[in-house]
Tab-separated table of C-alpha atoms in Angstrom:
chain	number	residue	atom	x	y	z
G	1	UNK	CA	5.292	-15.898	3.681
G	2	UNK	CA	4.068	-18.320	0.615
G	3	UNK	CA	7.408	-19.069	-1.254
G	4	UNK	CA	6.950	-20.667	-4.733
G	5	UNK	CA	6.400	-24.035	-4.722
G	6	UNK	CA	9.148	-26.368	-6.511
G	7	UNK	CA	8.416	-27.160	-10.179
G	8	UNK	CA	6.660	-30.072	-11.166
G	9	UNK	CA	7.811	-30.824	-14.269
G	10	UNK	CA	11.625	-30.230	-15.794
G	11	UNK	CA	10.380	-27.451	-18.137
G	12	UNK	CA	8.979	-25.472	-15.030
G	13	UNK	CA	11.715	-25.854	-13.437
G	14	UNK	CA	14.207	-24.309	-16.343
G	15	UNK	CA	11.869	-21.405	-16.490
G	16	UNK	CA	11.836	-20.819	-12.631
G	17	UNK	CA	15.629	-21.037	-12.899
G	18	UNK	CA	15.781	-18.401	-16.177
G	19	UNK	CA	13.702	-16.329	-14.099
G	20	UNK	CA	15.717	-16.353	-10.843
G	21	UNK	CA	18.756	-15.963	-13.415
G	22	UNK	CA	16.983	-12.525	-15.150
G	23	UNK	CA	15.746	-11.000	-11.541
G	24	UNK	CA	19.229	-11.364	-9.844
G	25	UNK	CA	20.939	-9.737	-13.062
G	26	UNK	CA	18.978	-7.354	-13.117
G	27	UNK	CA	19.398	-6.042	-9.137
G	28	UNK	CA	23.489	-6.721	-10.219
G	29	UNK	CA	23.045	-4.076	-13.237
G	30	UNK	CA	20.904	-1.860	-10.884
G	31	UNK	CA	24.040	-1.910	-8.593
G	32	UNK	CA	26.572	-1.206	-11.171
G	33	UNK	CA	24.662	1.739	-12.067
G	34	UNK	CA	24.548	3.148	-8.608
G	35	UNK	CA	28.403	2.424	-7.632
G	36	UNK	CA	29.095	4.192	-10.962
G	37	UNK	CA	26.763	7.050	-9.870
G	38	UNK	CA	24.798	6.765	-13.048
G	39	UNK	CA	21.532	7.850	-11.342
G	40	UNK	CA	19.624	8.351	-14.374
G	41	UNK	CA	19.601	5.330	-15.630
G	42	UNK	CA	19.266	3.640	-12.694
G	43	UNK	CA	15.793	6.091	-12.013
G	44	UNK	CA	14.785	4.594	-15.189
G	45	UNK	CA	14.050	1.355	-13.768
G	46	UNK	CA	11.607	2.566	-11.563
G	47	UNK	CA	7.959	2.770	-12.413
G	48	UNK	CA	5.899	6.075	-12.824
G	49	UNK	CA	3.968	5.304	-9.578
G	50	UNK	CA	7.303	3.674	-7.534
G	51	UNK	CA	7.046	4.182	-3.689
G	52	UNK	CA	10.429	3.838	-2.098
G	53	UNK	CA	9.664	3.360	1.393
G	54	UNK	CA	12.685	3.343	3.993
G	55	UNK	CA	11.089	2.687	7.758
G	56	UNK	CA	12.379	3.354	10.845
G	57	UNK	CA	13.831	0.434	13.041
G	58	UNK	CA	13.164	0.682	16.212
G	59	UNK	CA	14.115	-1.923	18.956
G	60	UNK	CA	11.201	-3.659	20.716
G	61	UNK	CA	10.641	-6.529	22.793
G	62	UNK	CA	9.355	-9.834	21.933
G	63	UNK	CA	5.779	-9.354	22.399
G	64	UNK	CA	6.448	-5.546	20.366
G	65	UNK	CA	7.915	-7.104	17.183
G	66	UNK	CA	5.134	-5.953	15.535
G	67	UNK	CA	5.970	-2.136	15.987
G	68	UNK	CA	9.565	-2.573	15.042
G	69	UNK	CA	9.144	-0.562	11.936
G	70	UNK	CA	7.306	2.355	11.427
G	71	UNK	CA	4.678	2.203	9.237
G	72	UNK	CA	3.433	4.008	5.697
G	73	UNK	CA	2.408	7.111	7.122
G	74	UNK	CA	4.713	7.604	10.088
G	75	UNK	CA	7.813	9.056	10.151
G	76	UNK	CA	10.717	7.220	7.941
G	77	UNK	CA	13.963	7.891	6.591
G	78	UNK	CA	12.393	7.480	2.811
G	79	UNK	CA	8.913	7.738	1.544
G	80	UNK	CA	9.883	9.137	-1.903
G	81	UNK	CA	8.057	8.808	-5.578
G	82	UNK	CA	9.848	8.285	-8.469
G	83	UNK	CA	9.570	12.498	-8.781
G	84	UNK	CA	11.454	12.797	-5.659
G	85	UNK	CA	13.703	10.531	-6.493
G	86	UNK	CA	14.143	13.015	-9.373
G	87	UNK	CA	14.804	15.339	-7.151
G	88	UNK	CA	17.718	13.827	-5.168
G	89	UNK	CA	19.159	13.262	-8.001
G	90	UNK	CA	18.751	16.563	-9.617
G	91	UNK	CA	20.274	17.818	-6.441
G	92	UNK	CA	23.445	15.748	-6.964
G	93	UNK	CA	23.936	16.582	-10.361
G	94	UNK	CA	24.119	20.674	-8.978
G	95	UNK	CA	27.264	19.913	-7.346
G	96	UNK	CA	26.200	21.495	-3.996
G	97	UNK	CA	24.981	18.915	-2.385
G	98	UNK	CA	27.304	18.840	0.253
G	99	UNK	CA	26.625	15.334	1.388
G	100	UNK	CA	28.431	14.461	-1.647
G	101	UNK	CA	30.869	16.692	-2.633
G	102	UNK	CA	33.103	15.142	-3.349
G	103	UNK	CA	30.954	12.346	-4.223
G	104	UNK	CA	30.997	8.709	-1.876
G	105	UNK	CA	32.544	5.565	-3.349
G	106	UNK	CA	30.230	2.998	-2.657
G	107	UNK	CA	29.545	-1.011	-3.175
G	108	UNK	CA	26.212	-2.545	-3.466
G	109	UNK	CA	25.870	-6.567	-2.654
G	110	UNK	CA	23.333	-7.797	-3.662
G	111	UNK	CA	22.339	-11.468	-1.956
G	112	UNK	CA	19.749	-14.138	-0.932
G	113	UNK	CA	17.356	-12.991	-3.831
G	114	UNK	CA	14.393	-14.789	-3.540
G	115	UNK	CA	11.199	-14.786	-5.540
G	116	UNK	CA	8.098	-15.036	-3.162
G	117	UNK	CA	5.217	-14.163	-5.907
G	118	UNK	CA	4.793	-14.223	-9.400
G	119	UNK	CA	1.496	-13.848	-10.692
G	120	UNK	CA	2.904	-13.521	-14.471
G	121	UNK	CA	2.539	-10.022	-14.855
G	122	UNK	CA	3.906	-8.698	-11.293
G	123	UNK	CA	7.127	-10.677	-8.598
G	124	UNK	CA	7.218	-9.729	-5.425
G	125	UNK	CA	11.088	-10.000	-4.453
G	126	UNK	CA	13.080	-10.195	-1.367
G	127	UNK	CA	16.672	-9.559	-1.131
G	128	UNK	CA	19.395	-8.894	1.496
G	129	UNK	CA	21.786	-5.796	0.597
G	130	UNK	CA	25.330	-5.056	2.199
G	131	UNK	CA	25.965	-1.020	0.683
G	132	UNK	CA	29.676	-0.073	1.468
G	133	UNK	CA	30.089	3.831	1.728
G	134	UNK	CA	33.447	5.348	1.784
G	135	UNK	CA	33.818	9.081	1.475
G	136	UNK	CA	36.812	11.420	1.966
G	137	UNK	CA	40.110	10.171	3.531
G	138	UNK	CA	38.495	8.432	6.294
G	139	UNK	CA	34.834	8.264	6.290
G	140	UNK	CA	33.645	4.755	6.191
G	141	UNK	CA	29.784	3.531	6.620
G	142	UNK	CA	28.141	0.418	6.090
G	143	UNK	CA	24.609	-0.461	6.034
G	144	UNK	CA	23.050	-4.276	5.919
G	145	UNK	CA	19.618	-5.295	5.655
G	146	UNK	CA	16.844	-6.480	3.061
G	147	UNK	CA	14.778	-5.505	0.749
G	148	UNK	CA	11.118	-6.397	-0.616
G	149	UNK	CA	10.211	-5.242	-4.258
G	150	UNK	CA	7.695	-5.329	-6.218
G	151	UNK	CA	8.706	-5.738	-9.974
G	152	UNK	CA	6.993	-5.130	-12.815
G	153	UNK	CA	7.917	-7.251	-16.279
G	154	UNK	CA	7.721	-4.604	-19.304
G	155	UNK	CA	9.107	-4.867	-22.745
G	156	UNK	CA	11.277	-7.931	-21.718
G	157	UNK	CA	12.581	-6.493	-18.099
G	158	UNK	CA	11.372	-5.250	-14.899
G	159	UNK	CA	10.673	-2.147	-13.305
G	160	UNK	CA	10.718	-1.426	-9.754
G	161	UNK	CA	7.009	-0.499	-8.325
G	162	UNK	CA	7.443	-0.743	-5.189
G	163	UNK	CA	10.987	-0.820	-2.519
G	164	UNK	CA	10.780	-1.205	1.155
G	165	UNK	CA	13.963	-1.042	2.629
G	166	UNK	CA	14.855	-2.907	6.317
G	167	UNK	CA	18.147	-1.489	7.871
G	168	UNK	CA	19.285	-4.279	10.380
G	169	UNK	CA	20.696	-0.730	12.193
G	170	UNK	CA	18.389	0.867	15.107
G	171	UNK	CA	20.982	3.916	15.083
G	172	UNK	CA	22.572	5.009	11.957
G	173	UNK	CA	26.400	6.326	12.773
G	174	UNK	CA	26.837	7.919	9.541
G	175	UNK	CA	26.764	11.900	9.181
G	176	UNK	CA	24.558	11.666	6.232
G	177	UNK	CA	22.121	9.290	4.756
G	178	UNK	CA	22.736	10.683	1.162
G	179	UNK	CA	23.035	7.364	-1.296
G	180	UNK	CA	20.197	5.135	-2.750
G	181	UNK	CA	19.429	1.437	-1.509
């Protein structure tokens, strides 16, 4: 991992801080749009070509670390496009997606954001995530673990070209794995 170097002059350093400033706002307004289940807007931060990848933790030993996670083009909880994205979200919207009817209250942190790359047009972004789930009387789920993203600046923002999601969890508990990371 190649984190940025520090600044070497005081101007550098304001921009790395504006920047740091405008990628962590913009995961906080990505979250606000998911707690409020405003899934269309929060689709439109994603680019055409998006890849949201969701791996499978597995628990290995030491000298196995390096089959933890299953790989692009095993099985995994998520390897969605931005169309079937669309689709789990068009399936929401029906109102017969039983999974969430009647829709989960949830809570997205956001932490530890952390820009490893930025080659001006492209930042490649790592993040730690804590999403809260209650649904029902009763139901309560929580999942931790990080993110990497790729983000794409356009028009004065970012989209989101590329998620991989890392659950810390080798065995999810809850009955459904219905929400968005």
């Amino acid at each position: 991992m190649s984190y940025e170097k520090e600044p070497a002059s005081h101007e550098e350093h304001l921009a790395t801080m504006l920047r740091h400033y405008e990628v962590e706002r913009f995961y906080y307004d990505e979250a606000a749009l998911l707690d409020s289940h405003r899934y269309d807007e929060w689709l439109a931060l994603f680019s055409d070509d998006a890849r949201y990848f969701m791996p499978i933790r597995r628990t290995r030993t030491q000298r196995e670390l390096d089959k933890e996670f299953t790989k692009p083009g095993e099985m995994a909880f998520f390897d969605d496009t931005k169309q079937l994205l669309a689709g789990r979200i068009a399936k929401l919207k029906t109102g017969r997606s039983w999974a969430e009817d009647p829709p989960s209250r949830t809570r997205h942190l956001i932490t530890n954001v952390r820009i490893v790359k930025d080659d001006g047009r492209t930042l490649e972004v790592e993040s730690n995530f804590h999403l809260y789930r209650t649904r029902l009387n009763s139901e309560e789920t929580s999942w931790i673990g990080s993110r990497r993203d790729v983000l794409r600046r356009v028009d004065g923002s970012f989209l989101i070209a590329d998620r991989k999601i890392f659950l810390e969890q080798t065995v999810l508990l809850s009955r459904n794995l219905s929400n968005f990371f």
